[in-house]
Short mmCIF file of C-alpha atoms in Angstrom, two decimals:
data_model
loop_
_atom_site.label_atom_id
_atom_site.label_comp_id
_atom_site.label_asym_id
_atom_site.label_seq_id
_atom_site.Cartn_x
_atom_site.Cartn_y
_atom_site.Cartn_z
CA MET A 1 35.66 215.05 187.34
CA GLU A 2 33.00 215.01 184.89
CA VAL A 3 29.85 214.47 185.97
CA ARG A 4 26.35 213.00 183.48
CA ILE A 5 22.91 213.89 183.64
CA ASN A 6 20.40 211.21 182.46
CA GLU A 7 23.23 208.52 182.65
CA PRO A 8 21.61 204.63 181.08
CA MET A 9 21.90 202.79 183.94
CA LYS A 10 21.54 199.57 181.70
CA VAL A 11 24.69 200.49 180.42
CA HIS A 12 26.34 200.02 184.07
CA THR A 13 24.34 196.61 185.29
CA SER A 14 24.65 193.03 184.36
CA PHE A 15 20.89 192.75 184.29
CA ARG A 16 21.40 195.17 181.05
CA ALA A 17 18.37 196.84 182.33
CA GLY A 18 16.35 200.21 183.60
CA GLY A 19 16.55 203.87 183.86
CA PRO A 20 18.65 206.43 184.16
CA ALA A 21 20.34 207.68 186.72
CA ALA A 22 19.49 211.81 187.11
CA TRP A 23 23.34 212.37 187.79
CA TYR A 24 26.40 209.90 187.72
CA ALA A 25 30.11 210.45 188.55
CA GLU A 26 33.31 209.02 188.65
CA PRO A 27 35.01 210.84 191.39
CA GLU A 28 39.14 210.17 191.08
CA THR A 29 40.44 210.86 195.36
CA ALA A 30 38.77 210.12 198.71
CA ASP A 31 38.34 214.24 199.00
CA ASP A 32 36.42 214.08 195.69
CA LEU A 33 34.14 210.89 197.05
CA GLY A 34 33.87 212.33 200.16
CA ALA A 35 32.69 216.10 198.82
CA LEU A 36 30.33 214.38 196.34
CA VAL A 37 28.55 212.56 199.75
CA SER A 38 28.68 215.72 201.48
CA LEU A 39 27.24 217.97 199.13
CA CYS A 40 24.86 215.16 198.95
CA ARG A 41 23.68 215.44 202.13
CA LYS A 42 23.39 218.65 202.37
CA ALA A 43 21.39 219.08 199.54
CA GLY A 44 19.34 215.44 200.40
CA MET A 45 19.87 213.76 197.41
CA PRO A 46 19.86 210.13 196.96
CA TRP A 47 23.11 208.61 196.44
CA TYR A 48 24.29 205.10 195.67
CA ILE A 49 28.01 203.57 195.15
CA LEU A 50 27.93 201.89 192.12
CA GLY A 51 30.50 198.99 191.87
CA ASN A 52 30.40 196.37 188.63
CA GLY A 53 26.01 196.56 188.64
CA SER A 54 26.30 193.29 189.07
CA ASN A 55 24.41 192.56 192.11
CA LEU A 56 21.35 195.30 191.18
CA LEU A 57 18.56 196.21 189.67
CA VAL A 58 17.17 199.58 188.61
CA SER A 59 13.84 201.00 188.07
CA ASP A 60 12.66 202.01 184.58
CA ARG A 61 11.71 204.93 186.11
CA GLY A 62 15.32 205.70 186.74
CA TYR A 63 17.15 206.49 189.94
CA PRO A 64 16.59 210.14 190.89
CA GLY A 65 20.13 210.47 191.97
CA LEU A 66 24.04 210.98 192.37
CA MET A 67 24.91 207.14 190.95
CA ILE A 68 28.79 207.62 192.07
CA GLY A 69 30.86 204.65 189.93
CA THR A 70 33.83 203.63 191.89
CA GLY A 71 36.11 202.89 188.71
CA ARG A 72 38.97 205.84 189.43
CA PHE A 73 39.80 203.65 192.61
CA ASP A 74 42.14 200.44 190.83
CA ARG A 75 44.69 200.85 192.54
CA LEU A 76 46.62 197.00 192.87
CA GLU A 77 49.43 196.23 194.03
CA THR A 78 51.11 193.51 196.32
CA GLU A 79 53.38 193.70 198.91
CA GLY A 80 55.12 190.22 200.30
CA GLU A 81 51.64 187.76 200.81
CA ILE A 82 49.56 191.29 201.26
CA LEU A 83 47.11 192.29 198.24
CA ARG A 84 45.78 195.24 198.25
CA ALA A 85 43.13 196.67 195.49
CA GLY A 86 41.29 199.98 194.93
CA ALA A 87 37.53 199.90 195.63
CA GLY A 88 37.07 199.64 191.85
CA VAL A 89 39.01 196.48 190.86
CA LEU A 90 36.84 193.79 189.26
CA LEU A 91 37.62 190.86 191.70
CA SER A 92 38.66 189.26 188.30
CA ARG A 93 41.72 191.16 188.23
CA ALA A 94 42.33 190.91 191.44
CA ALA A 95 42.49 186.66 191.42
CA SER A 96 44.85 187.61 187.96
CA MET A 97 47.19 189.35 189.68
CA ALA A 98 47.36 186.66 193.12
CA LEU A 99 47.87 184.01 190.33
CA LYS A 100 50.85 186.18 189.24
CA CYS A 101 52.90 186.61 192.49
CA GLY A 102 51.93 182.97 193.10
CA LEU A 103 49.32 183.98 195.82
CA THR A 104 46.48 181.58 196.81
CA GLY A 105 43.52 182.65 198.52
CA LEU A 106 41.84 184.81 195.79
CA GLU A 107 40.89 181.32 193.41
CA PHE A 108 36.76 181.59 194.26
CA ALA A 109 36.66 185.41 193.76
CA ALA A 110 37.80 184.69 190.18
CA GLY A 111 35.02 183.52 187.91
CA ILE A 112 33.02 186.48 190.43
CA PRO A 113 31.45 189.71 188.67
CA GLY A 114 32.04 191.80 191.19
CA THR A 115 34.43 194.58 192.53
CA VAL A 116 36.10 194.52 195.23
CA GLY A 117 34.03 196.78 197.54
CA GLY A 118 31.29 195.07 196.23
CA ALA A 119 32.79 191.87 197.55
CA CYS A 120 33.64 193.60 200.97
CA VAL A 121 29.95 195.28 201.21
CA MET A 122 28.58 191.70 200.52
CA ASN A 123 31.07 189.25 201.59
CA ALA A 124 30.89 187.69 198.56
CA GLY A 125 31.23 184.46 197.97
CA ALA A 126 31.54 180.42 195.63
CA TYR A 127 32.49 177.34 195.83
CA GLY A 128 32.92 177.25 199.89
CA SER A 129 35.25 180.31 200.16
CA GLU A 130 34.35 184.10 201.30
CA THR A 131 35.84 187.18 201.22
CA LYS A 132 35.78 186.94 204.99
CA ASP A 133 37.99 184.25 204.50
CA VAL A 134 40.88 186.40 203.24
CA LEU A 135 40.27 190.42 203.97
CA LEU A 136 42.89 191.46 206.14
CA SER A 137 41.06 194.95 206.42
CA ALA A 138 38.70 197.45 204.54
CA THR A 139 40.15 200.80 204.54
CA VAL A 140 36.61 203.26 203.99
CA LEU A 141 35.46 206.72 204.20
CA THR A 142 33.26 207.26 207.56
CA PRO A 143 29.67 209.70 207.17
CA GLU A 144 32.16 212.10 208.87
CA GLY A 145 34.58 212.11 205.72
CA GLN A 146 37.27 210.28 207.87
CA VAL A 147 39.00 207.94 206.10
CA ARG A 148 40.25 204.30 208.23
CA ARG A 149 41.05 201.69 208.22
CA ILE A 150 39.16 198.72 209.50
CA PRO A 151 40.49 195.52 210.87
CA ALA A 152 38.03 192.88 208.53
CA GLU A 153 36.62 191.12 211.96
CA GLU A 154 35.14 194.16 212.72
CA LEU A 155 32.98 194.85 209.61
CA GLU A 156 30.65 191.83 211.15
CA LEU A 157 30.72 189.89 207.96
CA GLY A 158 27.96 187.46 207.41
CA TYR A 159 26.77 185.22 204.40
CA ARG A 160 26.03 188.37 202.08
CA THR A 161 26.35 190.46 204.92
CA SER A 162 28.74 193.37 206.93
CA CYS A 163 28.43 196.55 209.02
CA ILE A 164 29.49 198.75 205.81
CA PRO A 165 26.20 199.84 204.69
CA GLY A 166 24.24 200.40 208.10
CA SER A 167 27.99 202.37 209.17
CA GLY A 168 27.91 204.69 206.29
CA TYR A 169 30.85 203.58 205.17
CA VAL A 170 32.14 203.78 201.54
CA VAL A 171 34.97 201.14 200.65
CA LEU A 172 38.15 202.67 198.92
CA GLU A 173 40.40 199.54 199.58
CA ALA A 174 40.75 195.97 200.64
CA GLU A 175 44.18 194.51 201.85
CA TYR A 176 44.01 190.72 201.87
CA ALA A 177 45.79 188.25 203.15
CA LEU A 178 47.39 185.89 200.99
CA THR A 179 50.07 182.72 201.00
CA GLY A 180 52.10 181.60 199.28
CA GLY A 181 51.69 179.09 196.19
CA GLU A 182 52.20 177.00 193.28
CA PRO A 183 50.86 178.72 190.03
CA GLU A 184 50.29 175.84 188.44
CA ALA A 185 48.35 174.91 191.23
CA ILE A 186 46.35 177.79 191.87
CA LYS A 187 45.74 178.06 188.11
CA ALA A 188 43.90 174.68 187.74
CA ARG A 189 42.00 175.54 190.94
CA MET A 190 40.80 178.51 189.12
CA ASP A 191 40.14 176.83 185.96
CA GLU A 192 38.03 174.26 187.76
CA LEU A 193 35.82 176.84 188.99
CA PHE A 194 35.34 178.00 185.54
CA ALA A 195 34.35 174.99 184.05
CA LYS A 196 31.58 174.73 187.22
CA ARG A 197 30.33 178.02 186.70
CA ARG A 198 30.03 177.66 182.90
CA GLU A 199 28.69 173.97 183.30
CA LYS A 200 26.11 175.36 185.91
CA GLN A 201 25.28 179.08 185.28
CA PRO A 202 23.49 180.74 182.42
CA LEU A 203 26.93 182.49 181.91
CA GLU A 204 25.40 183.64 178.00
CA TYR A 205 22.54 185.81 179.14
CA PRO A 206 23.24 188.98 181.28
CA SER A 207 21.77 188.56 184.97
CA ALA A 208 22.60 189.62 188.75
CA GLY A 209 23.93 185.86 189.40
CA SER A 210 22.14 183.99 192.05
CA THR A 211 19.01 186.13 192.40
CA PHE A 212 18.03 184.79 195.95
CA LYS A 213 19.89 184.29 199.00
CA ARG A 214 19.89 180.67 200.15
CA PRO A 215 17.40 179.96 203.02
CA GLN A 216 17.99 178.74 206.08
CA GLY A 217 18.25 174.64 205.51
CA HIS A 218 17.81 175.09 201.58
CA PHE A 219 18.66 175.86 198.20
CA ALA A 220 17.29 178.59 196.30
CA GLY A 221 17.40 177.08 192.87
CA GLN A 222 16.17 174.12 194.09
CA LEU A 223 12.81 175.24 196.05
CA ILE A 224 12.42 177.23 192.51
CA GLN A 225 13.03 174.35 190.26
CA GLU A 226 10.79 171.75 193.07
CA ALA A 227 8.12 174.88 192.17
CA GLY A 228 7.84 174.00 188.76
CA LEU A 229 9.21 176.94 187.60
CA LYS A 230 12.39 176.52 185.36
CA GLY A 231 12.02 178.29 182.47
CA PHE A 232 9.41 180.06 183.63
CA SER A 233 9.02 183.84 181.73
CA LEU A 234 7.51 186.74 182.03
CA GLY A 235 7.93 189.45 179.01
CA GLY A 236 11.86 189.45 178.39
CA ALA A 237 12.75 187.84 181.93
CA ALA A 238 12.83 183.94 182.92
CA VAL A 239 14.11 181.82 185.06
CA SER A 240 16.78 179.96 183.55
CA GLU A 241 16.50 176.54 182.46
CA LYS A 242 20.27 175.81 183.27
CA HIS A 243 19.95 177.04 186.81
CA ALA A 244 16.91 178.04 188.51
CA GLY A 245 18.70 179.99 190.79
CA PHE A 246 19.49 182.57 188.09
CA VAL A 247 16.95 185.38 186.39
CA ILE A 248 18.08 186.63 183.38
CA ASN A 249 16.92 188.75 180.82
CA ARG A 250 16.63 186.64 177.79
CA ASN A 251 14.97 188.93 175.13
CA GLY A 252 15.13 192.61 176.53
CA ALA A 253 13.95 192.64 179.60
CA THR A 254 12.63 195.58 181.69
CA ALA A 255 13.48 196.12 185.06
CA SER A 256 9.59 195.76 185.69
CA GLU A 257 9.14 192.32 184.29
CA ILE A 258 12.56 191.21 185.86
CA TYR A 259 11.09 192.43 189.41
CA GLU A 260 7.26 190.62 188.86
CA LEU A 261 9.22 187.63 188.04
CA CYS A 262 10.85 187.85 190.57
CA MET A 263 8.54 188.45 192.97
CA GLU A 264 5.95 185.75 191.33
CA VAL A 265 9.04 183.15 191.50
CA LYS A 266 8.47 184.10 195.42
CA ARG A 267 4.80 183.94 195.41
CA ARG A 268 5.02 180.36 194.49
CA VAL A 269 7.97 178.80 196.30
CA LEU A 270 5.90 180.61 199.58
CA GLU A 271 2.97 178.56 198.02
CA GLN A 272 4.28 175.16 197.12
CA SER A 273 6.88 174.41 200.08
CA GLY A 274 5.97 177.07 203.23
CA VAL A 275 9.48 179.32 202.53
CA GLU A 276 9.74 182.63 201.49
CA LEU A 277 12.97 183.77 199.37
CA GLU A 278 14.84 186.56 199.98
CA LEU A 279 16.59 188.50 196.50
CA GLU A 280 20.40 188.48 197.04
CA VAL A 281 19.68 191.51 194.55
CA LYS A 282 19.89 195.55 195.58
CA LEU A 283 16.30 197.18 193.96
CA LEU A 284 17.12 200.88 193.94
CA GLY A 285 14.05 203.51 192.28
CA GLU A 286 10.69 202.83 192.53
CA PHE A 287 8.72 199.35 191.69
#
């Protein structure tokens, strides 16, 4: 497979910021992926599984290891009311396939800019629905190099969390249990959710979606707005005027500017409300 050196991460992340990965590869099979991971472990080299880069901020100094893209894991098929999708399949593509086959349950995922693998890891969700509502199982590569199919109930899926990272699993494929429905109704629901996203989210700017996790009993965006931070900026990074829960790359922001803005937002919200915000965005490299 092709292995690239000093691959710029700004072209692989939705923030459009960050320095290069020392190495970058896109394996085509589970065996190839397992060989790469094994090689990294033996060499003591850090490695990271990259989905669509929609929930990731890479340091301007770059990432001193191997970034493994999952784009070649793109199998997508249905069997009855079961939809199977490779880890690298975009959620929007999986939702479109479900619509085409008259299957309901994935409408919420149509506008989430992530991959099937990332959605399993983070239990991605939107508008009252989550991955765990429809996930039947995930096929993973274990730290020992074995391929295992794990039922969804054993993945400990919670709010933006699962046991997958802590167990050292790499998602290869997911199975969704959907339900037969009317294509017109499915399309109408997808259009409704798209309209809500366009109205309330700053889709015109690079971002990583909701920047902070929802604090218990609160909404991050509301706390940020109440702290007077809507539109607050630092360099090219800013808190969105449209939705305070989104930090955006408004004008060529560096990863450091985005990070420093997030830390300042955390500080001021804690000072204002006593609530400590937690980043939903994953940080890689030195900040």
